[in-house]
XYZ file of C-alpha atoms in Angstrom:
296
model
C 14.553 25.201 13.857
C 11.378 26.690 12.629
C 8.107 27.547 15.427
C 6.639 24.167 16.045
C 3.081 24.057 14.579
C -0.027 21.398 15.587
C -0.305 19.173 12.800
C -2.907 16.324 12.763
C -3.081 13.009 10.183
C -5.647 11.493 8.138
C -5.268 7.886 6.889
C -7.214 5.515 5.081
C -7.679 1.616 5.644
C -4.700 0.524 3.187
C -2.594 1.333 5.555
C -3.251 -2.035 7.074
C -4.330 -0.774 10.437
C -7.484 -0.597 12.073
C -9.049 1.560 14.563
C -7.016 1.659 17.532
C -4.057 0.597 15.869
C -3.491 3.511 14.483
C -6.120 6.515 15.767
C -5.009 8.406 18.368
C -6.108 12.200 19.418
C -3.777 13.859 16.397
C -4.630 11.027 13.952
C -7.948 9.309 12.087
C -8.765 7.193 10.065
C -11.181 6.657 7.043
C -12.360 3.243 5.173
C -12.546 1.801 2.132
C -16.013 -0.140 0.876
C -15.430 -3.692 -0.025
C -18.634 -4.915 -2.246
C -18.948 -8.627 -3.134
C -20.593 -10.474 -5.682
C -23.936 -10.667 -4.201
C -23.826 -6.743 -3.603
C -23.110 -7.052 0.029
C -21.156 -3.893 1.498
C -18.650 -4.268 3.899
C -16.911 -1.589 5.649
C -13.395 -2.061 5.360
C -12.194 -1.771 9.005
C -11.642 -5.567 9.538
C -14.294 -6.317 11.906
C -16.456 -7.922 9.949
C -14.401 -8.501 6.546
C -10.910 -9.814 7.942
C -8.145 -11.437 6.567
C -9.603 -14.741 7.721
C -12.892 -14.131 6.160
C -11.613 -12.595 2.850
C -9.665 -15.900 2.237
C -12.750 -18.144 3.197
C -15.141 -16.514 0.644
C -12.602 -16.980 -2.059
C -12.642 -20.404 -1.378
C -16.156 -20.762 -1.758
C -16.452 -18.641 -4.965
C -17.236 -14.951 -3.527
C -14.974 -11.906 -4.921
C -15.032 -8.644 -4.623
C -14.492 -4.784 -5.671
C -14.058 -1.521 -4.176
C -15.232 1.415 -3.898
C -12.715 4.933 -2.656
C -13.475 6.585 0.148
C -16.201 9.993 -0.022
C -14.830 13.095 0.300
C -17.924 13.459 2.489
C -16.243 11.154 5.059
C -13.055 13.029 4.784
C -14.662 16.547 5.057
C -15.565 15.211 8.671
C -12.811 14.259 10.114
C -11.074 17.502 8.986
C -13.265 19.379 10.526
C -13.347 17.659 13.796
C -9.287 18.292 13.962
C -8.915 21.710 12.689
C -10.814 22.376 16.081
C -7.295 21.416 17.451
C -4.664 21.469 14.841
C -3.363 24.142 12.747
C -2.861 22.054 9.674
C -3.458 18.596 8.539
C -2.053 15.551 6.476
C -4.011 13.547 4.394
C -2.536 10.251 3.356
C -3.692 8.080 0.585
C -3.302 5.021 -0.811
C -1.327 4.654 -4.261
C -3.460 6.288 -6.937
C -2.529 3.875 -8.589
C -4.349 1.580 -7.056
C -7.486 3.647 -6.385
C -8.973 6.955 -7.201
C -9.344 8.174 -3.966
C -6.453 10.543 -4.003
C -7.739 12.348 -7.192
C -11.251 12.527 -5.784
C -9.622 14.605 -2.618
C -7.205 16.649 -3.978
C -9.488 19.364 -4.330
C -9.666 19.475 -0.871
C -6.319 21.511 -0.829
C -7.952 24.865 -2.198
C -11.135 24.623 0.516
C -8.996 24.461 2.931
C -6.312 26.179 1.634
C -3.050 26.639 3.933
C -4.698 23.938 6.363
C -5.203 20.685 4.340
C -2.574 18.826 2.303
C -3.086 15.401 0.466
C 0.073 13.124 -0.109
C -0.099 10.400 -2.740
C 1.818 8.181 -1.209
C 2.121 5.903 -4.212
C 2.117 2.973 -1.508
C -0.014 0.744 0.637
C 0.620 -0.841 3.702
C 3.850 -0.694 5.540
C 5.459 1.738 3.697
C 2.409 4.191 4.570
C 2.634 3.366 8.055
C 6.457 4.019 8.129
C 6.076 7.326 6.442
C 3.225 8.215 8.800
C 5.635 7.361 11.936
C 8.324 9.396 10.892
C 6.539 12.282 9.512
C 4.947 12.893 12.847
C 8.556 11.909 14.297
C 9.457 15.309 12.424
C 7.184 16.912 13.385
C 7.478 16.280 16.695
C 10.802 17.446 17.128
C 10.089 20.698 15.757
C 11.216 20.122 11.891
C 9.815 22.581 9.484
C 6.131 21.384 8.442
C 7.137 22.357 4.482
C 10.177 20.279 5.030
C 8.491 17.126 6.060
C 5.582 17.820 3.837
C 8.434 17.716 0.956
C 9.478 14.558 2.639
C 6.738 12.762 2.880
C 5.492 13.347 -1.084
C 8.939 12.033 -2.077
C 9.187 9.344 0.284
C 7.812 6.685 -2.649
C 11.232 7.203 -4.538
C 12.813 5.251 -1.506
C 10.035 2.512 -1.640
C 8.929 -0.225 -4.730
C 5.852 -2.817 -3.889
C 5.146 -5.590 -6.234
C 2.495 -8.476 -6.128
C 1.830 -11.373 -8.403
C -1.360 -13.823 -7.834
C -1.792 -17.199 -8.626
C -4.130 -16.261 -11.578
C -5.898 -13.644 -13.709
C -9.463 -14.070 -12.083
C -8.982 -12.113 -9.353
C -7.839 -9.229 -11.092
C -10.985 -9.855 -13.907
C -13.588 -9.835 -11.135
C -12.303 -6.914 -9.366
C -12.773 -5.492 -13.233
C -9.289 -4.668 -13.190
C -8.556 -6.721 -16.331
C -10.631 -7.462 -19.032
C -12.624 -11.328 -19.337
C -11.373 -11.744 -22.664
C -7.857 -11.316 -22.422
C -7.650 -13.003 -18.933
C -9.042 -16.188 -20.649
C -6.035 -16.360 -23.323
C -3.628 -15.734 -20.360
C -5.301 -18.097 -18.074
C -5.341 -20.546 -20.918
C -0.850 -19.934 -21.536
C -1.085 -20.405 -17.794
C 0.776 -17.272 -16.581
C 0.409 -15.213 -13.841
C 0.661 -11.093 -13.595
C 3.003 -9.394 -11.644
C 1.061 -6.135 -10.397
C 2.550 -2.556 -9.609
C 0.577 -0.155 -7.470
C 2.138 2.804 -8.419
C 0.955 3.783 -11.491
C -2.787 3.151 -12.608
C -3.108 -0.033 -14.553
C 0.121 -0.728 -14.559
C 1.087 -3.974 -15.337
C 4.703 -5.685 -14.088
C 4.991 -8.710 -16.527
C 4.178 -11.644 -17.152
C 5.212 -14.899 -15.990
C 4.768 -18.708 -15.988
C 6.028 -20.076 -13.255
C 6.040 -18.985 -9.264
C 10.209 -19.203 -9.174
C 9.796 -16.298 -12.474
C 7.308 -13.838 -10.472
C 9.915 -13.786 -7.652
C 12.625 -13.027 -10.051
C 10.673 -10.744 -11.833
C 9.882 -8.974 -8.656
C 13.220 -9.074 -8.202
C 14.715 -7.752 -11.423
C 11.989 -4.478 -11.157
C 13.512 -3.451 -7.954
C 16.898 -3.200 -9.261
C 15.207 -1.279 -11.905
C 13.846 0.886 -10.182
C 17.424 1.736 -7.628
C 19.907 0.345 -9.381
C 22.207 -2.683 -8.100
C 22.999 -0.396 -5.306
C 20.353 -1.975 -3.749
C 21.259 -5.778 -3.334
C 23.790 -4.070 -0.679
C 21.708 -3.792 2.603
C 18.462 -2.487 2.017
C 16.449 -0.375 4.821
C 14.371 -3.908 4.945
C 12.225 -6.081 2.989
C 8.539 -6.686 3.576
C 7.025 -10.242 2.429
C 3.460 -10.068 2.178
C 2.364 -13.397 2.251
C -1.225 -14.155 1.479
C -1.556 -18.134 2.338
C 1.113 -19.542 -0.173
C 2.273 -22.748 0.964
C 5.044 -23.196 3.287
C 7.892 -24.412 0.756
C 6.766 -21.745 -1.317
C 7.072 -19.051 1.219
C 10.374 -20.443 2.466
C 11.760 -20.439 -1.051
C 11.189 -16.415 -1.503
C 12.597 -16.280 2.584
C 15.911 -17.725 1.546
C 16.024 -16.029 -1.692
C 15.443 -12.768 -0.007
C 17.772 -12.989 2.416
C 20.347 -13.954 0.004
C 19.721 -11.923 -2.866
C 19.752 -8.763 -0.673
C 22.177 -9.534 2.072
C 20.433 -8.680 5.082
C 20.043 -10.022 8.687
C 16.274 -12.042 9.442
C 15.243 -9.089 11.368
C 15.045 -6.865 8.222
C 13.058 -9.448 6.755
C 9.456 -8.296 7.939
C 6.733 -10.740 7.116
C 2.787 -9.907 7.089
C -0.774 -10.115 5.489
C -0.995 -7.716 3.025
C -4.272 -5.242 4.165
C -7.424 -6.271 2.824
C -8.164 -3.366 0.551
C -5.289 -5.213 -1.200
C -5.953 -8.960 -0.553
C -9.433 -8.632 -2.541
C -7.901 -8.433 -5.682
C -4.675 -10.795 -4.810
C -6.663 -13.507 -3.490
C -5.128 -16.793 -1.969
C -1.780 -17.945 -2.700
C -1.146 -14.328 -4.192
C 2.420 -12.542 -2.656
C 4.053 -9.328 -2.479
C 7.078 -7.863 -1.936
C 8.129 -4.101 -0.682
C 10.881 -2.967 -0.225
C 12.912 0.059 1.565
C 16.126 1.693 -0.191
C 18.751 3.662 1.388
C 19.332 5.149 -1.828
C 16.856 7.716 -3.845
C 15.413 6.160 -6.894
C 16.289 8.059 -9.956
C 13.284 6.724 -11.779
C 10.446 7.594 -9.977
C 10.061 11.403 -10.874
């Protein structure tokens, strides 16, 4: 067992935590800005934008975009824990999903042998799973390149997937382009959405029942049919779908994968995420056992 070294955590607000939730002396925490149509900012560290309100303004015609974190904000809170900590872990959000990672990674060489950025290729639970056991690691003494190594492979045990209701959400967060979501709006279809990989689209689907089988299908992709035999867990993000709905992708869940109701874990998806899902949109995550052979 290597020396045991101080190691302190950076995370941003797709993690799905706020504040207290998650800072503690070794760990902080940066945010996201959440701009809406109007040109009103909104710090993304749910006090003022939450859940709640995010859904409300959809209803009444509001959307939104974001815009990544500043190094400048970063460069802060690094300095403020290298006062205590020999080296530090930055993680990010999917660069997939945002360009946050690639605006930060530079931060490696100025503070070369202290700072380290992770793309974790993930949002939400997954990151705050990763960020558990990494310090875990840590903790008891594990070499810090070890779990470093760990943590940037940890997406190859993990697949999220989304699908919304519609293409407007995704065309007002200027994810999609107007013209093309108007002929797919028009075929009524929905998108399924990976985070992983800028831009990168998971199908396309007319009906609800479809997206959760398409959802479905892309996670045996990804692992293999390995993985309809007990899964680590599955996480249901459920943004307001309808309760028939949401017990429909429950049962299938449950059954498709073969696991107990415990390690079905159901939850608001964070809100850097629920801007461009909207209501009625839904996600699923899941956790494999088993190494993903396609994610290199």
């Amino acid at each position: 067992m290597s020396k045991k070294i101080k190691v302190g955590y950076i995370v941003d607000s797709s993690i799905g935590l706020y504040g207290e939730e998650i800072v503690s002396e070794d760990t902080r925490q940066v945010f996201f800005n959440i701009t809406d149509k109007n040109d009103v900012e909104y710090n993304d560290d749910n006090k003022v934008l939450t859940s709640k309100k995010i859904l409300e303004e959809f209803d009444s015609g509001n959307f939104f975009k974001t815009s990544a974190v500043s190094p400048g904000k970063v460069i802060l809170e690094i300095e403020d824990l290298l006062e205590k900590y020999e080296k530090i872990i930055i993680f990010t959000v999917s660069s997939g999903l945002s360009s946050y990672y690639d605006n930060i990674k530079y931060l490696e060489e100025e503070y070369k042998n202290q700072v380290y950025v992770v793309d974790t290729k993930e949002i939400g639970f997954a990151i705050k799973k990763m960020v558990e056991s990494a310090k875990e690691k840590i903790n008891n003494g594990e070499d810090f390149f070890e779990v470093l190594s760990y943590c940037k492979d940890y997406y190859k045990y993990n697949f999220t997937s989304f699908t919304c209701q519609n293409w407007s959400p995704l065309v007002n967060s200027g994810r999609v382009p107007k013209s093309l979501s108007k002929i797919l709006n028009a075929l009524k279809t929905r998108p399924v959405i990976n985070f992983d990989i800028k831009n990168k689209l998971g199908g396309i689907v007319k009906s609800f029942e479809s997206s959760v089988e398409k959802i479905i299908s892309q996670f045996k992709k990804v692992f293999g049919s390995e993985i309809f035999s007990d899964p680590d867990y599955v996480v249901f993000y459920n943004n307001r779908i309808d309760q028939k709905k949401a017990e429909y992708i429950r049962e299938k869940i449950l059954k498709t994968f073969k696991i107990s109701k415990d390690k079905l874990i159901e939850m608001f998806v964070p809100n850097l995420v629920l801007v461009y899902t909207a209501n009625g949109s839904f996600g699923l995550h899941i956790k494999s056992k088993i190494k993903s052979k396609n994610r290199d």
